[in-house]
Amino acid sequence: MKEFELYVITGENFHPGRAMEDVMEEAMQGGADIIQLRDKKSSKLEVLEKARKLRQLTYDYGVTFIVNDHIDVALTVDADGIHLGQDDLPLADARQIVGPDKLIGISTHAIEEAKAAEAGGADYIGAGPVFPTNTKEDVVDPVATSYVQAVKAEVNIPFVAIGGIKLHNVDEVLEAGAERICVVSEIVGAEDVKGTTEMFKKRLAAAKGEA
Amino acid sequence: MKEFELYVITGENFHPGRAMEDVMEEAMQGGADIIQLRDKKSSKLEVLEKARKLRQLTYDYGVTFIVNDHIDVALTVDADGIHLGQDDLPLADARQIVGPDKLIGISTHAIEEAKAAEAGGADYIGAGPVFPTNTKEDVVDPVATSYVQAVKAEVNIPFVAIGGIKLHNVDEVLEAGAERICVVSEIVGAEDVKGTTEMFKKRLAAAKGEA
Ligand code: NI
């Protein structure tokens, strides 16, 4: 898959009163490389409408577009890929439906899950939650930066560190070896979404320079 | 599509303490022609496991198997079709994903919706809710038997009357012209699921005999 370092997921509850597509466009202007639509509450039709808006914007900005969970929506809007959790459709079944060309990302919380995803043909994995988070409904215990180190040592497909990553703790994650990070609330809930996104990009660039 | 007259939808909240697949198997033994898996609460993985069980049983009994909403699950277990509401993926988009051979059923509550589904290539429609019901989360006002009459007069694809249909009111629905009915709580919540299913079949047969 196309190289990436900053992955931003929608989180509409973090920006009441602002349109989702405006917030995500600012994140793209600030340098987000991948946008994921995650919406487990709206009707399918509403998710589809949101996906159409993001598909258009991500085309405009040359950004990769991933849909969480809703394979049907991803296919309908021709998203670049889907992201699945451990309780979603199994990777092999999903691959059967979407075909070889769509990206499939898998959330992992333990090294066996990470290795299974790699062996099963995932294009990338999420590794986390690194820190405590209340972004997702079903909260998993944080795995800490030791999991980032373990994945870096033992998995060869791209991994993106996720979960509670903020400007105040991102350096810990980068020092643990993450080269790609996923951010939700700190970016989409920011007063200055574009500026905050740029700050994360700078931290990523700095870590790369030091490496 | 294969002719049918009694369509039974899962409703696990109506049979606490009993396994869903046992209840649905009894409905098949009693003469259900179509079984639909409707589950908007479980994880995708749990829905998939339920669908696998029902797919096996419906094969065994020669019963048509429909999955509500979860197109990915329907494709994975090779269900006979999917059922979509007005807030689900639009019919044309769903057809694109499932191909020409899968059945697609559409819930309708107004004659324009019924005609749109027919024009869009639906294989059948649901017409209802005929009576008040609290089976679905998002309750729609009942459309009464007048809607059954309207659909019968104006729509040419098979329609199945749905919503609050019980043994005490099924004759009203049949007299309004329905030749296919959908039942949830009265069957899956019955103490004698098979016997209750048989009673509905008798009422359907009697109405047919009189027609
Ligand atoms: Ni739905």
CSV table of C-alpha atoms and ligand atoms in Angstrom, one decimal:
chain,number,residue,atom,x,y,z
A,1,MET,CA,0.0,0.0,0.0
A,2,LYS,CA,0.9,3.7,-0.4
A,3,GLU,CA,3.3,4.9,2.3
A,4,PHE,CA,1.6,6.7,5.2
A,5,GLU,CA,2.4,8.1,8.6
A,6,LEU,CA,-0.6,10.0,9.9
A,7,TYR,CA,-4.0,8.2,10.0
A,8,VAL,CA,-7.0,10.1,11.2
A,9,ILE,CA,-10.3,8.5,12.1
A,10,THR,CA,-13.6,10.4,12.2
A,11,GLY,CA,-15.2,11.0,15.6
A,12,GLU,CA,-18.2,13.2,15.3
A,13,ASN,CA,-18.9,13.3,19.0
A,14,PHE,CA,-15.7,15.2,19.5
A,15,HIS,CA,-16.8,18.2,17.4
A,16,PRO,CA,-20.4,19.0,18.1
A,17,GLY,CA,-21.8,21.7,15.9
A,18,ARG,CA,-19.2,21.2,13.1
A,19,ALA,CA,-19.8,19.3,10.0
A,20,MET,CA,-17.8,16.0,9.8
A,21,GLU,CA,-16.6,16.7,6.2
A,22,ASP,CA,-15.3,20.1,7.1
A,23,VAL,CA,-13.3,18.8,10.0
A,24,MET,CA,-11.9,16.0,8.0
A,25,GLU,CA,-11.0,18.3,5.1
A,26,GLU,CA,-9.0,20.4,7.5
A,27,ALA,CA,-7.2,17.3,8.7
A,28,MET,CA,-6.4,16.5,5.0
A,29,GLN,CA,-5.1,20.1,4.6
A,30,GLY,CA,-2.9,19.6,7.6
A,31,GLY,CA,-1.4,16.5,6.1
A,32,ALA,CA,-3.4,13.4,7.1
A,33,ASP,CA,-2.4,10.6,4.8
A,34,ILE,CA,-5.3,8.2,5.5
A,35,ILE,CA,-8.9,9.1,6.6
A,36,GLN,CA,-11.1,6.4,8.1
A,37,LEU,CA,-14.8,6.7,8.4
A,38,ARG,CA,-15.9,5.1,11.6
A,39,ASP,CA,-19.6,5.2,12.4
A,40,LYS,CA,-21.3,2.5,14.3
A,41,LYS,CA,-24.4,4.4,15.2
A,42,SER,CA,-26.0,5.9,12.1
A,43,SER,CA,-28.2,4.1,9.7
A,44,LYS,CA,-26.5,2.5,6.7
A,45,LEU,CA,-28.0,5.1,4.5
A,46,GLU,CA,-26.5,7.9,6.6
A,47,VAL,CA,-23.1,6.1,6.7
A,48,LEU,CA,-23.3,5.9,2.9
A,49,GLU,CA,-23.9,9.6,2.6
A,50,LYS,CA,-21.0,10.4,4.8
A,51,ALA,CA,-18.8,8.0,2.9
A,52,ARG,CA,-19.7,9.6,-0.4
A,53,LYS,CA,-18.6,13.0,0.9
A,54,LEU,CA,-15.3,11.6,2.3
A,55,ARG,CA,-14.7,9.7,-0.9
A,56,GLN,CA,-14.9,12.9,-2.9
A,57,LEU,CA,-12.7,14.9,-0.6
A,58,THR,CA,-10.1,12.1,-0.3
A,59,TYR,CA,-9.9,12.0,-4.1
A,60,ASP,CA,-9.5,15.7,-4.2
A,61,TYR,CA,-6.7,15.6,-1.7
A,62,GLY,CA,-5.1,12.4,-2.9
A,63,VAL,CA,-5.7,10.8,0.5
A,64,THR,CA,-6.4,7.1,1.1
A,65,PHE,CA,-9.9,6.4,2.2
A,66,ILE,CA,-10.9,3.5,4.5
A,67,VAL,CA,-14.3,2.6,5.8
A,68,ASN,CA,-14.6,0.9,9.2
A,69,ASP,CA,-16.7,-2.3,9.3
A,70,HIS,CA,-19.3,-1.4,6.5
A,71,ILE,CA,-18.0,-3.5,3.6
A,72,ASP,CA,-21.1,-2.8,1.6
A,73,VAL,CA,-20.6,1.0,1.9
A,74,ALA,CA,-16.9,0.7,1.1
A,75,LEU,CA,-17.7,-1.2,-2.1
A,76,THR,CA,-20.5,1.2,-3.0
A,77,VAL,CA,-18.4,4.3,-2.8
A,78,ASP,CA,-15.2,2.5,-4.1
A,79,ALA,CA,-13.2,3.3,-0.9
A,80,ASP,CA,-9.6,2.3,-1.0
A,81,GLY,CA,-10.1,-0.3,1.8
A,82,ILE,CA,-11.9,-1.4,4.9
A,83,HIS,CA,-10.8,-1.7,8.5
A,84,LEU,CA,-12.0,-4.6,10.7
A,85,GLY,CA,-11.9,-5.3,14.4
A,86,GLN,CA,-11.5,-8.6,16.0
A,87,ASP,CA,-15.3,-8.9,16.4
A,88,ASP,CA,-16.0,-8.0,12.7
A,89,LEU,CA,-16.1,-10.3,9.7
A,90,PRO,CA,-13.0,-12.5,9.7
A,91,LEU,CA,-10.2,-11.3,7.4
A,92,ALA,CA,-10.5,-14.3,5.0
A,93,ASP,CA,-14.3,-13.8,4.5
A,94,ALA,CA,-13.8,-10.1,4.0
A,95,ARG,CA,-11.1,-10.6,1.4
A,96,GLN,CA,-13.4,-13.0,-0.4
A,97,ILE,CA,-16.0,-10.2,-0.7
A,98,VAL,CA,-13.8,-7.2,-1.5
A,99,GLY,CA,-11.3,-8.9,-3.8
A,100,PRO,CA,-7.5,-8.6,-3.9
A,101,ASP,CA,-7.2,-4.9,-4.6
A,102,LYS,CA,-8.9,-3.3,-1.6
A,103,LEU,CA,-6.8,-2.6,1.4
A,104,ILE,CA,-7.8,-4.5,4.6
A,105,GLY,CA,-6.6,-3.3,8.0
A,106,ILE,CA,-7.1,-5.2,11.2
A,107,SER,CA,-7.2,-3.9,14.8
A,108,THR,CA,-4.9,-5.9,17.0
A,109,HIS,CA,-4.3,-5.9,20.7
A,110,ALA,CA,-2.0,-8.9,21.1
A,111,ILE,CA,0.9,-10.2,19.2
A,112,GLU,CA,-0.9,-13.4,18.2
A,113,GLU,CA,-3.6,-11.2,16.6
A,114,ALA,CA,-1.0,-9.2,14.8
A,115,LYS,CA,0.7,-12.3,13.4
A,116,ALA,CA,-2.6,-13.8,12.4
A,117,ALA,CA,-3.5,-10.7,10.5
A,118,GLU,CA,-0.1,-10.7,8.7
A,119,ALA,CA,-0.4,-14.4,7.9
A,120,GLY,CA,-4.0,-13.8,6.6
A,121,GLY,CA,-3.0,-11.1,4.2
A,122,ALA,CA,-3.9,-7.9,6.0
A,123,ASP,CA,-2.4,-4.8,4.3
A,124,TYR,CA,-1.7,-3.1,7.6
A,125,ILE,CA,-2.6,-3.5,11.3
A,126,GLY,CA,-3.6,-1.2,14.0
A,127,ALA,CA,-1.7,-1.7,17.2
A,128,GLY,CA,-3.3,-0.6,20.4
A,129,PRO,CA,-4.9,1.0,22.3
A,130,VAL,CA,-1.5,2.3,23.4
A,131,PHE,CA,-3.0,4.5,26.0
A,132,PRO,CA,-6.4,4.6,27.7
A,133,THR,CA,-9.2,5.9,25.4
A,134,ASN,CA,-12.9,6.3,25.4
A,135,THR,CA,-13.2,6.8,21.6
A,136,LYS,CA,-14.5,3.3,20.9
A,137,GLU,CA,-17.6,1.9,22.7
A,138,ASP,CA,-16.1,-1.4,23.7
A,139,VAL,CA,-13.0,-0.3,25.5
A,140,VAL,CA,-10.0,-2.6,25.6
A,141,ASP,CA,-7.3,-2.4,28.2
A,142,PRO,CA,-4.3,-0.3,27.0
A,143,VAL,CA,-1.4,-2.4,25.6
A,144,ALA,CA,1.2,0.3,26.4
A,145,THR,CA,4.2,1.1,24.2
A,146,SER,CA,5.7,-2.4,24.9
A,147,TYR,CA,3.1,-3.7,22.4
A,148,VAL,CA,4.4,-1.2,19.8
A,149,GLN,CA,7.9,-2.6,20.4
A,150,ALA,CA,6.7,-6.2,20.1
A,151,VAL,CA,4.9,-5.5,16.9
A,152,LYS,CA,7.9,-3.6,15.5
A,153,ALA,CA,10.1,-6.6,16.3
A,154,GLU,CA,7.9,-9.4,15.1
A,155,VAL,CA,5.6,-8.1,12.3
A,156,ASN,CA,6.6,-7.1,8.8
A,157,ILE,CA,3.5,-5.5,7.4
A,158,PRO,CA,2.9,-1.8,8.2
A,159,PHE,CA,1.5,-1.1,11.6
A,160,VAL,CA,-0.1,2.0,12.9
A,161,ALA,CA,-0.1,2.8,16.6
A,162,ILE,CA,-3.5,3.8,17.9
A,163,GLY,CA,-5.3,4.7,21.1
A,164,GLY,CA,-5.2,7.8,23.2
A,165,ILE,CA,-2.3,9.3,21.2
A,166,LYS,CA,-2.1,13.0,21.9
A,167,LEU,CA,0.6,15.7,21.3
A,168,HIS,CA,1.7,15.3,24.9
A,169,ASN,CA,2.4,11.5,24.6
A,170,VAL,CA,3.1,11.0,20.9
A,171,ASP,CA,6.9,11.1,21.4
A,172,GLU,CA,6.7,8.1,23.7
A,173,VAL,CA,5.0,6.2,20.9
A,174,LEU,CA,7.6,7.3,18.3
A,175,GLU,CA,10.4,6.4,20.6
A,176,ALA,CA,8.9,2.9,21.0
A,177,GLY,CA,9.4,2.5,17.3
A,178,ALA,CA,6.1,3.5,15.7
A,179,GLU,CA,6.5,5.1,12.3
A,180,ARG,CA,2.8,5.5,11.7
A,181,ILE,CA,0.3,6.9,14.2
A,182,CYS,CA,-3.5,7.1,14.3
A,183,VAL,CA,-5.2,10.0,16.0
A,184,VAL,CA,-8.8,10.7,16.7
A,185,SER,CA,-9.9,13.1,19.4
A,186,GLU,CA,-6.8,15.3,19.6
A,187,ILE,CA,-7.2,16.2,15.9
A,188,VAL,CA,-10.9,16.1,15.2
A,189,GLY,CA,-11.8,17.7,18.5
A,190,ALA,CA,-9.2,20.5,18.1
A,191,GLU,CA,-10.1,24.1,17.8
A,192,ASP,CA,-7.5,24.3,15.0
A,193,VAL,CA,-7.8,21.0,13.2
A,194,LYS,CA,-5.4,21.8,10.4
A,195,GLY,CA,-2.8,23.3,12.8
A,196,THR,CA,-3.0,20.3,15.2
A,197,THR,CA,-2.6,17.9,12.3
A,198,GLU,CA,0.5,19.8,11.2
A,199,MET,CA,2.0,19.6,14.7
A,200,PHE,CA,1.6,15.8,14.6
A,201,LYS,CA,3.3,15.7,11.1
A,202,LYS,CA,6.2,17.7,12.5
A,203,ARG,CA,6.6,15.3,15.4
A,204,LEU,CA,6.6,12.4,12.9
A,205,ALA,CA,9.1,14.2,10.7
A,206,ALA,CA,11.4,14.9,13.7
A,207,ALA,CA,11.3,11.3,14.8
A,208,LYS,CA,12.2,10.2,11.3
A,209,GLY,CA,15.1,12.6,11.1
A,210,GLU,CA,16.4,11.3,14.4
A,211,ALA,CA,16.1,7.6,13.3
B,1,MET,CA,-38.4,-16.6,-6.5
B,2,LYS,CA,-39.6,-19.8,-5.1
B,3,GLU,CA,-43.3,-19.5,-4.0
B,4,PHE,CA,-43.8,-18.9,-0.3
B,5,GLU,CA,-46.5,-18.0,2.1
B,6,LEU,CA,-45.1,-18.1,5.7
B,7,TYR,CA,-42.1,-16.0,6.4
B,8,VAL,CA,-40.6,-16.1,9.9
B,9,ILE,CA,-38.0,-13.7,11.3
B,10,THR,CA,-35.8,-14.3,14.3
B,11,GLY,CA,-36.5,-12.4,17.4
B,12,GLU,CA,-34.3,-13.7,20.2
B,13,ASN,CA,-35.7,-11.3,22.8
B,14,PHE,CA,-39.0,-13.2,22.6
B,15,HIS,CA,-37.5,-16.5,23.7
B,16,PRO,CA,-35.1,-16.0,26.6
B,17,GLY,CA,-33.4,-19.1,27.6
B,18,ARG,CA,-34.0,-21.0,24.3
B,19,ALA,CA,-31.3,-21.3,21.6
B,20,MET,CA,-32.2,-19.3,18.5
B,21,GLU,CA,-31.4,-22.2,16.1
B,22,ASP,CA,-33.7,-24.6,18.1
B,23,VAL,CA,-36.6,-22.2,17.9
B,24,MET,CA,-36.1,-21.5,14.2
B,25,GLU,CA,-35.8,-25.2,13.5
B,26,GLU,CA,-39.2,-25.8,15.1
B,27,ALA,CA,-40.6,-23.1,12.9
B,28,MET,CA,-39.2,-24.9,9.9
B,29,GLN,CA,-40.7,-28.2,11.1
B,30,GLY,CA,-44.0,-26.4,11.4
B,31,GLY,CA,-43.9,-25.2,7.8
B,32,ALA,CA,-42.1,-21.8,7.6
B,33,ASP,CA,-41.1,-21.2,4.0
B,34,ILE,CA,-38.6,-18.5,4.6
B,35,ILE,CA,-36.4,-17.7,7.6
B,36,GLN,CA,-34.9,-14.3,8.0
B,37,LEU,CA,-32.0,-13.6,10.4
B,38,ARG,CA,-32.5,-10.2,11.9
B,39,ASP,CA,-30.0,-9.0,14.4
B,40,LYS,CA,-29.0,-5.4,14.8
B,41,LYS,CA,-27.3,-5.7,18.1
B,42,SER,CA,-24.7,-8.4,18.0
B,43,SER,CA,-21.2,-8.0,16.7
B,44,LYS,CA,-20.7,-9.0,13.1
B,45,LEU,CA,-18.8,-12.1,14.2
B,46,GLU,CA,-21.8,-13.2,16.3
B,47,VAL,CA,-24.2,-12.5,13.4
B,48,LEU,CA,-22.0,-14.6,11.2
B,49,GLU,CA,-22.1,-17.5,13.6
B,50,LYS,CA,-25.8,-17.3,13.8
B,51,ALA,CA,-26.1,-17.1,10.0
B,52,ARG,CA,-23.9,-20.2,9.6
B,53,LYS,CA,-26.2,-22.2,11.9
B,54,LEU,CA,-29.4,-21.0,10.1
B,55,ARG,CA,-27.8,-21.6,6.7
B,56,GLN,CA,-27.2,-25.2,7.6
B,57,LEU,CA,-30.7,-25.7,9.0
B,58,THR,CA,-32.4,-24.0,6.1
B,59,TYR,CA,-30.5,-26.2,3.7
B,60,ASP,CA,-31.5,-29.3,5.6
B,61,TYR,CA,-35.2,-28.2,5.6
B,62,GLY,CA,-35.2,-26.8,2.0
B,63,VAL,CA,-36.2,-23.4,3.4
B,64,THR,CA,-35.2,-20.0,1.8
B,65,PHE,CA,-32.7,-18.1,4.0
B,66,ILE,CA,-32.6,-14.3,4.1
B,67,VAL,CA,-30.2,-12.1,6.1
B,68,ASN,CA,-31.4,-8.7,7.2
B,69,ASP,CA,-29.1,-5.8,6.5
B,70,HIS,CA,-25.8,-7.6,6.7
B,71,ILE,CA,-24.8,-8.0,3.1
B,72,ASP,CA,-21.3,-9.2,4.0
B,73,VAL,CA,-22.7,-12.0,6.2
B,74,ALA,CA,-25.2,-13.0,3.5
B,75,LEU,CA,-22.4,-13.3,1.0
B,76,THR,CA,-20.1,-15.1,3.3
B,77,VAL,CA,-22.6,-17.9,4.2
B,78,ASP,CA,-24.2,-17.9,0.7
B,79,ALA,CA,-27.7,-16.9,2.0
B,80,ASP,CA,-30.4,-16.9,-0.6
B,81,GLY,CA,-30.9,-13.2,-0.2
B,82,ILE,CA,-30.9,-10.1,1.8
B,83,HIS,CA,-33.7,-7.9,3.3
B,84,LEU,CA,-33.3,-4.1,3.4
B,85,GLY,CA,-35.2,-1.3,5.1
B,86,GLN,CA,-35.7,2.2,3.8
B,87,ASP,CA,-32.7,3.3,5.9
B,88,ASP,CA,-30.4,0.6,4.6
B,89,LEU,CA,-28.2,0.5,1.6
B,90,PRO,CA,-30.3,1.5,-1.5
B,91,LEU,CA,-31.6,-1.3,-3.6
B,92,ALA,CA,-29.5,-0.4,-6.7
B,93,ASP,CA,-26.2,-0.3,-4.7
B,94,ALA,CA,-27.1,-3.6,-2.9
B,95,ARG,CA,-27.8,-5.3,-6.3
B,96,GLN,CA,-24.5,-4.2,-7.5
B,97,ILE,CA,-22.8,-5.9,-4.6
B,98,VAL,CA,-24.8,-9.2,-4.4
B,99,GLY,CA,-25.3,-9.7,-8.2
B,100,PRO,CA,-28.4,-10.8,-10.0
B,101,ASP,CA,-29.0,-14.1,-8.4
B,102,LYS,CA,-29.5,-13.2,-4.7
B,103,LEU,CA,-33.0,-12.3,-3.6
B,104,ILE,CA,-33.5,-8.8,-2.4
B,105,GLY,CA,-36.5,-7.9,-0.3
B,106,ILE,CA,-37.4,-4.3,0.7
B,107,SER,CA,-39.5,-3.1,3.6
B,108,THR,CA,-42.2,-0.7,2.5
B,109,HIS,CA,-44.6,1.4,4.4
B,110,ALA,CA,-46.2,3.5,1.6
B,111,ILE,CA,-47.3,2.7,-1.9
B,112,GLU,CA,-44.5,4.9,-3.5
B,113,GLU,CA,-41.9,2.9,-1.6
B,114,ALA,CA,-43.5,-0.3,-2.9
B,115,LYS,CA,-43.6,0.9,-6.5
B,116,ALA,CA,-40.0,2.1,-6.2
B,117,ALA,CA,-38.9,-1.3,-5.0
B,118,GLU,CA,-40.7,-3.0,-7.8
B,119,ALA,CA,-39.3,-0.7,-10.4
B,120,GLY,CA,-35.8,-1.1,-8.9
B,121,GLY,CA,-35.8,-4.9,-9.2
B,122,ALA,CA,-36.7,-6.1,-5.8
B,123,ASP,CA,-37.7,-9.7,-5.7
B,124,TYR,CA,-40.3,-9.2,-3.0
B,125,ILE,CA,-41.5,-6.5,-0.6
B,126,GLY,CA,-42.6,-6.4,2.9
B,127,ALA,CA,-45.8,-4.4,3.4
B,128,GLY,CA,-46.4,-3.1,6.9
B,129,PRO,CA,-46.4,-2.8,9.8
B,130,VAL,CA,-50.0,-3.8,9.4
B,131,PHE,CA,-50.6,-3.6,13.1
B,132,PRO,CA,-48.7,-1.9,16.0
B,133,THR,CA,-45.5,-3.7,16.8
B,134,ASN,CA,-42.6,-3.3,19.1
B,135,THR,CA,-40.4,-5.9,17.3
B,136,LYS,CA,-38.2,-3.4,15.6
B,137,GLU,CA,-36.4,-0.7,17.4
B,138,ASP,CA,-37.5,2.2,15.2
B,139,VAL,CA,-41.2,1.8,15.2
B,140,VAL,CA,-43.2,3.1,12.3
B,141,ASP,CA,-46.9,3.9,12.5
B,142,PRO,CA,-49.1,1.0,11.5
B,143,VAL,CA,-50.3,1.1,7.9
B,144,ALA,CA,-53.5,-1.0,8.5
B,145,THR,CA,-55.0,-3.5,6.1
B,146,SER,CA,-55.8,-0.7,3.7
B,147,TYR,CA,-52.1,-0.7,2.7
B,148,VAL,CA,-52.3,-4.4,2.1
B,149,GLN,CA,-55.2,-3.8,-0.3
B,150,ALA,CA,-53.3,-1.0,-2.0
B,151,VAL,CA,-50.2,-3.1,-2.6
B,152,LYS,CA,-52.3,-6.0,-3.8
B,153,ALA,CA,-54.0,-3.7,-6.3
B,154,GLU,CA,-50.9,-1.8,-7.5
B,155,VAL,CA,-47.8,-3.9,-7.2
B,156,ASN,CA,-47.0,-7.1,-9.2
B,157,ILE,CA,-44.1,-8.6,-7.3
B,158,PRO,CA,-44.7,-10.8,-4.3
B,159,PHE,CA,-45.5,-8.9,-1.1
B,160,VAL,CA,-45.6,-10.2,2.4
B,161,ALA,CA,-47.8,-8.6,5.0
B,162,ILE,CA,-45.8,-7.9,8.2
B,163,GLY,CA,-46.1,-6.3,11.6
B,164,GLY,CA,-48.1,-7.4,14.6
B,165,ILE,CA,-49.6,-10.3,12.8
B,166,LYS,CA,-51.0,-12.9,15.4
B,167,LEU,CA,-53.4,-15.8,15.3
B,168,HIS,CA,-56.2,-13.5,16.5
B,169,ASN,CA,-55.8,-11.0,13.7
B,170,VAL,CA,-54.3,-13.0,10.8
B,171,ASP,CA,-57.7,-13.5,9.1
B,172,GLU,CA,-58.1,-9.7,8.7
B,173,VAL,CA,-54.8,-9.6,6.8
B,174,LEU,CA,-55.8,-12.6,4.6
B,175,GLU,CA,-59.2,-11.1,3.9
B,176,ALA,CA,-57.5,-7.9,2.9
B,177,GLY,CA,-55.8,-9.9,0.1
B,178,ALA,CA,-52.5,-10.9,1.6
B,179,GLU,CA,-51.3,-14.4,0.3
B,180,ARG,CA,-48.0,-14.2,2.2
B,181,ILE,CA,-47.5,-13.3,5.8
B,182,CYS,CA,-44.6,-12.6,8.0
B,183,VAL,CA,-44.7,-13.5,11.7
B,184,VAL,CA,-42.2,-12.8,14.5
B,185,SER,CA,-43.2,-12.8,18.2
B,186,GLU,CA,-46.3,-15.0,17.9
B,187,ILE,CA,-44.2,-17.8,16.5
B,188,VAL,CA,-40.8,-17.4,18.0
B,189,GLY,CA,-42.2,-16.5,21.4
B,190,ALA,CA,-44.7,-19.4,21.5
B,191,GLU,CA,-44.4,-22.2,24.0
B,192,ASP,CA,-45.2,-24.6,21.1
B,193,VAL,CA,-43.3,-23.0,18.2
B,194,LYS,CA,-44.0,-25.8,15.7
B,195,GLY,CA,-47.7,-26.1,16.6
B,196,THR,CA,-48.2,-22.3,16.3
B,197,THR,CA,-46.5,-22.3,13.0
B,198,GLU,CA,-48.8,-25.1,11.8
B,199,MET,CA,-51.8,-23.1,12.9
B,200,PHE,CA,-50.7,-20.1,10.8
B,201,LYS,CA,-50.2,-22.5,7.8
B,202,LYS,CA,-53.7,-23.8,8.3
B,203,ARG,CA,-55.1,-20.3,8.3
B,204,LEU,CA,-53.2,-19.6,5.1
B,205,ALA,CA,-54.4,-22.8,3.5
B,206,ALA,CA,-58.0,-22.0,4.5
B,207,ALA,CA,-57.8,-18.5,3.0
B,208,LYS,CA,-56.4,-20.0,-0.2
B,209,GLY,CA,-59.2,-22.5,-0.4
B,210,GLU,CA,-61.8,-19.8,0.0
B,211,ALA,CA,-60.2,-17.5,-2.6
C,1,NI,NI,-30.7,-1.7,8.6
